[in-house]
PDB file of C-alpha atoms in Angstrom:
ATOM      1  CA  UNK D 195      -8.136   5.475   7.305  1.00  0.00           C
ATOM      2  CA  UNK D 196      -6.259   6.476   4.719  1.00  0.00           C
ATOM      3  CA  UNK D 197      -3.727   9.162   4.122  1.00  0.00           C
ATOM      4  CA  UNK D 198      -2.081  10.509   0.930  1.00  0.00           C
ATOM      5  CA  UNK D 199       0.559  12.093   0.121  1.00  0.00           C
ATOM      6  CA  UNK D 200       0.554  15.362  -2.179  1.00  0.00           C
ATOM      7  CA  UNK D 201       4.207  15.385  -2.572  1.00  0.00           C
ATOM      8  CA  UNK D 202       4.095  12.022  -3.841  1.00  0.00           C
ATOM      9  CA  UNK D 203       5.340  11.797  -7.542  1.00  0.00           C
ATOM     10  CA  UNK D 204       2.517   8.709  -7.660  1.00  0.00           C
ATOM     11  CA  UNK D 205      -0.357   9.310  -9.296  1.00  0.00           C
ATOM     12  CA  UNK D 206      -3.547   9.485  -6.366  1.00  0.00           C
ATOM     13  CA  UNK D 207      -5.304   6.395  -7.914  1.00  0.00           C
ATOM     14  CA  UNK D 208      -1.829   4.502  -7.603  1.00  0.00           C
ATOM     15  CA  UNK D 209      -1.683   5.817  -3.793  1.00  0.00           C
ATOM     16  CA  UNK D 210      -5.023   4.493  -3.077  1.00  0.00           C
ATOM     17  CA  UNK D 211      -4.460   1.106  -4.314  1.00  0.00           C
ATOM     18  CA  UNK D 212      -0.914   0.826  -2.302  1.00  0.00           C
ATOM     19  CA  UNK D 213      -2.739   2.186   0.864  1.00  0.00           C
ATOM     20  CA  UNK D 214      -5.522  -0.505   0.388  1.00  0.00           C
ATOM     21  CA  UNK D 215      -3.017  -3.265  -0.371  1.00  0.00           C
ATOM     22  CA  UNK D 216      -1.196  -2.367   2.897  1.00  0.00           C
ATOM     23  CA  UNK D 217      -4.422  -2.038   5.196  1.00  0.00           C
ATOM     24  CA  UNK D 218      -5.428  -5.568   3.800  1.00  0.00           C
ATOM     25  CA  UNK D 219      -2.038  -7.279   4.268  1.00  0.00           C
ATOM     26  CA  UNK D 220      -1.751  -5.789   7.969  1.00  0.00           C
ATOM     27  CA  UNK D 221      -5.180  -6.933   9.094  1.00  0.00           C
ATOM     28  CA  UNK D 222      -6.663  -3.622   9.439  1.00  0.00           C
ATOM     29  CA  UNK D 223      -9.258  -3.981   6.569  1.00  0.00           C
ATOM     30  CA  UNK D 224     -10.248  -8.085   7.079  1.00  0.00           C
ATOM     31  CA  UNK D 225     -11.104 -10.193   4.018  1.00  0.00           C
ATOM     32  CA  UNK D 226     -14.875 -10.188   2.791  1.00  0.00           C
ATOM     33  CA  UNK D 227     -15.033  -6.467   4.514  1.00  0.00           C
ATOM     34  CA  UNK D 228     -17.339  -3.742   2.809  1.00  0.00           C
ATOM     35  CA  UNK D 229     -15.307  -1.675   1.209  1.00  0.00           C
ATOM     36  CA  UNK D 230     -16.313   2.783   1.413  1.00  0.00           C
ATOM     37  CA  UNK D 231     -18.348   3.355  -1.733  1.00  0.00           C
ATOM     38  CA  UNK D 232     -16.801   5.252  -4.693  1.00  0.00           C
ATOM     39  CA  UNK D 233     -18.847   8.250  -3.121  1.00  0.00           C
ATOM     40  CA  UNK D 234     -18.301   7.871   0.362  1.00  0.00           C
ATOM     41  CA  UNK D 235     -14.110   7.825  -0.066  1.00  0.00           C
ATOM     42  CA  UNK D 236     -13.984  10.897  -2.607  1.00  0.00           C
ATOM     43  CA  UNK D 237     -16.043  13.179  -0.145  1.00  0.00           C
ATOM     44  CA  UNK D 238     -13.907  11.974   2.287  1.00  0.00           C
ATOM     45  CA  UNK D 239     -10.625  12.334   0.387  1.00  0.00           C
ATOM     46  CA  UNK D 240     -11.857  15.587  -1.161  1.00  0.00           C
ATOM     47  CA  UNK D 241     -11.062  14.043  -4.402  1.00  0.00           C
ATOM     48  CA  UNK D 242     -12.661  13.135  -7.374  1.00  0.00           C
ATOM     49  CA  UNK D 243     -15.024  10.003  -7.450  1.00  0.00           C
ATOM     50  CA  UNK D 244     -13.159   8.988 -10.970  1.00  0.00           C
ATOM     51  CA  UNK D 245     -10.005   8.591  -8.960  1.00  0.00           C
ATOM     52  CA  UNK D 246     -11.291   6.340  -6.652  1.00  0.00           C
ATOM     53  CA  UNK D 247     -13.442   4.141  -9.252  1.00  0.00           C
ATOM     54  CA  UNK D 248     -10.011   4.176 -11.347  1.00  0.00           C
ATOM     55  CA  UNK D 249      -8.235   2.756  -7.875  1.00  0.00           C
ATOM     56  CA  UNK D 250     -10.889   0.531  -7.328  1.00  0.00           C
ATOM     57  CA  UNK D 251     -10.995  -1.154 -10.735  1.00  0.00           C
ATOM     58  CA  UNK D 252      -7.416  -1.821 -10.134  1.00  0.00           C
ATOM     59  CA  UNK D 253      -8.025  -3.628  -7.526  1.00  0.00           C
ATOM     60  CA  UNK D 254     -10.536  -5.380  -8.669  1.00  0.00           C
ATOM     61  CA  UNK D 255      -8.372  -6.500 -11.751  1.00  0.00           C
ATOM     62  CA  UNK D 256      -5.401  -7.369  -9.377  1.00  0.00           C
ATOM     63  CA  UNK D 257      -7.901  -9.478  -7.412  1.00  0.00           C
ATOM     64  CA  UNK D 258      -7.861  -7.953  -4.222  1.00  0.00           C
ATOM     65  CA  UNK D 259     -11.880  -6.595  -4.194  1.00  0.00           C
ATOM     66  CA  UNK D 260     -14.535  -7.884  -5.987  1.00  0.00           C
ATOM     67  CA  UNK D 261     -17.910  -6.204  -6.745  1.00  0.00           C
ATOM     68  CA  UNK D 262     -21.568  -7.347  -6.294  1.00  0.00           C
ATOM     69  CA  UNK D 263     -23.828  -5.192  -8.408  1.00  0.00           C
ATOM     70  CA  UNK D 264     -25.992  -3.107  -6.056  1.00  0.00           C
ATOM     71  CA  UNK D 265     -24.051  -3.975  -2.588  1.00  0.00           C
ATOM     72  CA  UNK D 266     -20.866  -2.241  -3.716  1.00  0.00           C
ATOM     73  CA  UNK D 267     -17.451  -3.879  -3.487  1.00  0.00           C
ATOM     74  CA  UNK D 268     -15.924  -6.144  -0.966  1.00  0.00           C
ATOM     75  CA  UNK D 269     -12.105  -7.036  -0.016  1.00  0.00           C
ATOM     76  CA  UNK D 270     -11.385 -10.438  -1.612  1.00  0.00           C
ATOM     77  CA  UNK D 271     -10.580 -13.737   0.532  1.00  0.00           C
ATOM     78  CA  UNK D 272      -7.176 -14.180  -2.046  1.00  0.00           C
ATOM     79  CA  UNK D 273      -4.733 -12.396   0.632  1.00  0.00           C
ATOM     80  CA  UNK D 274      -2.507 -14.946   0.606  1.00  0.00           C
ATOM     81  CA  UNK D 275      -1.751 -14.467  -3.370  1.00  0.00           C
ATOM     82  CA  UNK D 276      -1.330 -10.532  -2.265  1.00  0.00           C
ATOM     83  CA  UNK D 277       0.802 -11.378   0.311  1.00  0.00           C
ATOM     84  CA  UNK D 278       3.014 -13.439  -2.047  1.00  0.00           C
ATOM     85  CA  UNK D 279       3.036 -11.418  -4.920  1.00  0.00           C
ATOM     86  CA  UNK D 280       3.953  -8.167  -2.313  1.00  0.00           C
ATOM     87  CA  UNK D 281       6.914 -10.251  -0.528  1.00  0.00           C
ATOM     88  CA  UNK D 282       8.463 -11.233  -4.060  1.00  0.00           C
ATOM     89  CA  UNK D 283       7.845  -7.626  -5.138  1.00  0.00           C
ATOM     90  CA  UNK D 284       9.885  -6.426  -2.011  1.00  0.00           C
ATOM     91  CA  UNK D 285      12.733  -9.262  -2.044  1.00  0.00           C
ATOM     92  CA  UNK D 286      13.298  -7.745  -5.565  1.00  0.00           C
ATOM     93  CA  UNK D 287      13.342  -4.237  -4.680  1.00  0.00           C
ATOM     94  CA  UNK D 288      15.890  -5.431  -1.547  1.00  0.00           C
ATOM     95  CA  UNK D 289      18.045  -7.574  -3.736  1.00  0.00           C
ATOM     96  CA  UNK D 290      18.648  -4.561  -6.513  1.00  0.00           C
ATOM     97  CA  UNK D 291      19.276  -2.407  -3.379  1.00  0.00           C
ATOM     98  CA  UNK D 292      21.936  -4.843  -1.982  1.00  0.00           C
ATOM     99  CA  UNK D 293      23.399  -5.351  -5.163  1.00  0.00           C
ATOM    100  CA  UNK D 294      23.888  -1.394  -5.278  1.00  0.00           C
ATOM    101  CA  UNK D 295      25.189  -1.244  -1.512  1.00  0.00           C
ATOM    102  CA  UNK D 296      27.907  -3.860  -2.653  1.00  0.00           C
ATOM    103  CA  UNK D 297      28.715  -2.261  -5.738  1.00  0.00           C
ATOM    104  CA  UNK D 298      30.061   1.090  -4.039  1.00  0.00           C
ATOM    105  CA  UNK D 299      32.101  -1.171  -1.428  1.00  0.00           C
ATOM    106  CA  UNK D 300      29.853  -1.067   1.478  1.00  0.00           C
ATOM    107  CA  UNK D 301      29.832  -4.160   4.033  1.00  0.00           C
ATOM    108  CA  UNK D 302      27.047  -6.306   5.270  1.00  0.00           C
ATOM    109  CA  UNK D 303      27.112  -4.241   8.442  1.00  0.00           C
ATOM    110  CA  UNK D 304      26.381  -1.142   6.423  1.00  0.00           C
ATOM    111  CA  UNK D 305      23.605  -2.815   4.736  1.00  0.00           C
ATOM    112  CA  UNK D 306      22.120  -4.472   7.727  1.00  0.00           C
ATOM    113  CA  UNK D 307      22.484  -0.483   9.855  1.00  0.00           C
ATOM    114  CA  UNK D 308      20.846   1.139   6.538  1.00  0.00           C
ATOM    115  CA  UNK D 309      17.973  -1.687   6.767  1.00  0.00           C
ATOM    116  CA  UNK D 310      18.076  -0.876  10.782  1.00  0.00           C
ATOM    117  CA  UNK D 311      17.368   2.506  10.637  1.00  0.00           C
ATOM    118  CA  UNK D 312      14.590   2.670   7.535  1.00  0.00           C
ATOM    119  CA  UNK D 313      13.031   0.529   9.908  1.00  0.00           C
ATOM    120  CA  UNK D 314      12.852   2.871  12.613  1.00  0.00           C
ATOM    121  CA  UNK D 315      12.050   6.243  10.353  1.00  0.00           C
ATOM    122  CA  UNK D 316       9.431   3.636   9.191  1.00  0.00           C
ATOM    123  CA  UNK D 317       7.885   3.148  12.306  1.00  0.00           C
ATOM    124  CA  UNK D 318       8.423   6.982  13.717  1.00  0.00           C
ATOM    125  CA  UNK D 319       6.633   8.208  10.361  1.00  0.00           C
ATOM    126  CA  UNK D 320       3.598   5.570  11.117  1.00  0.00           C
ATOM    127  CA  UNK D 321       3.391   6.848  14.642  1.00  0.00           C
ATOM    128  CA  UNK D 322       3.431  10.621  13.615  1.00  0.00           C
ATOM    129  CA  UNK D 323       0.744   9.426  11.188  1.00  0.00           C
ATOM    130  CA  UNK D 324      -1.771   8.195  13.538  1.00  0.00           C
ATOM    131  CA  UNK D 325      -1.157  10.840  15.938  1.00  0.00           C
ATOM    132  CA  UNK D 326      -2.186  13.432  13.177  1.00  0.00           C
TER     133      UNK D 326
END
């Protein structure tokens, strides 16, 4: 379900909580869905069960899971706030990167071909990932 990434400069916590966010927004974890338990996840993970309460508390703050004492926690029905607040987050994160392309010279086309093939190392690395 979830892989991380050791060479990652990210903290693990902060890893979880992207990996979450993503499995949510794509539909592969639905809304109202059990989450693993704390336990469950760091076993696992082979990690410690702080990390994953720390990642889990995020989300919880962020609104994406909520908990019910003694059932565990549960993925939130707000997606479509996540999937707003994720959009805006990556329009930003495009914009700064155009405004960078356009600063050394570049053209739309080079732009559009860099956006092309991310896209495509995007979707080889996801495919390599679910073949592991």
């Amino acid at each position: 379900m979830l892989f991380l990434d050791y060479q990652d400069r990210r903290p693990i916590y902060e890893q979880i909580v992207e990996k979450f966010r993503m499995l949510i927004l794509s539909g592969a974890v639905e809304p109202s869905s059990k989450m693993p338990s704390v336990r469950q996840l760091a076993v696992e993970l082979s990690i410690n069960p702080n990390t994953i309460a720390k990642a889990y508390s995020e989300l919880e703050a962020k609104g994406v899971i909520y908990s019910v004492p003694g059932r565990g926690s549960f993925v939130s029905d707000n997606t479509d706030t996540l999937r707003q607040e994720t959009l805006k987050r990556l329009a930003d994160k495009l914009r700064a990167l155009a405004e960078e392309i356009r600063s050394l010279g570049m053209s739309k086309g080079d732009f559009i071909g860099i956006c092309e093939q991310a896209w495509q190392e995007a979707k080889a690395k996801e495919r390599d990932q679910k073949d592991d």
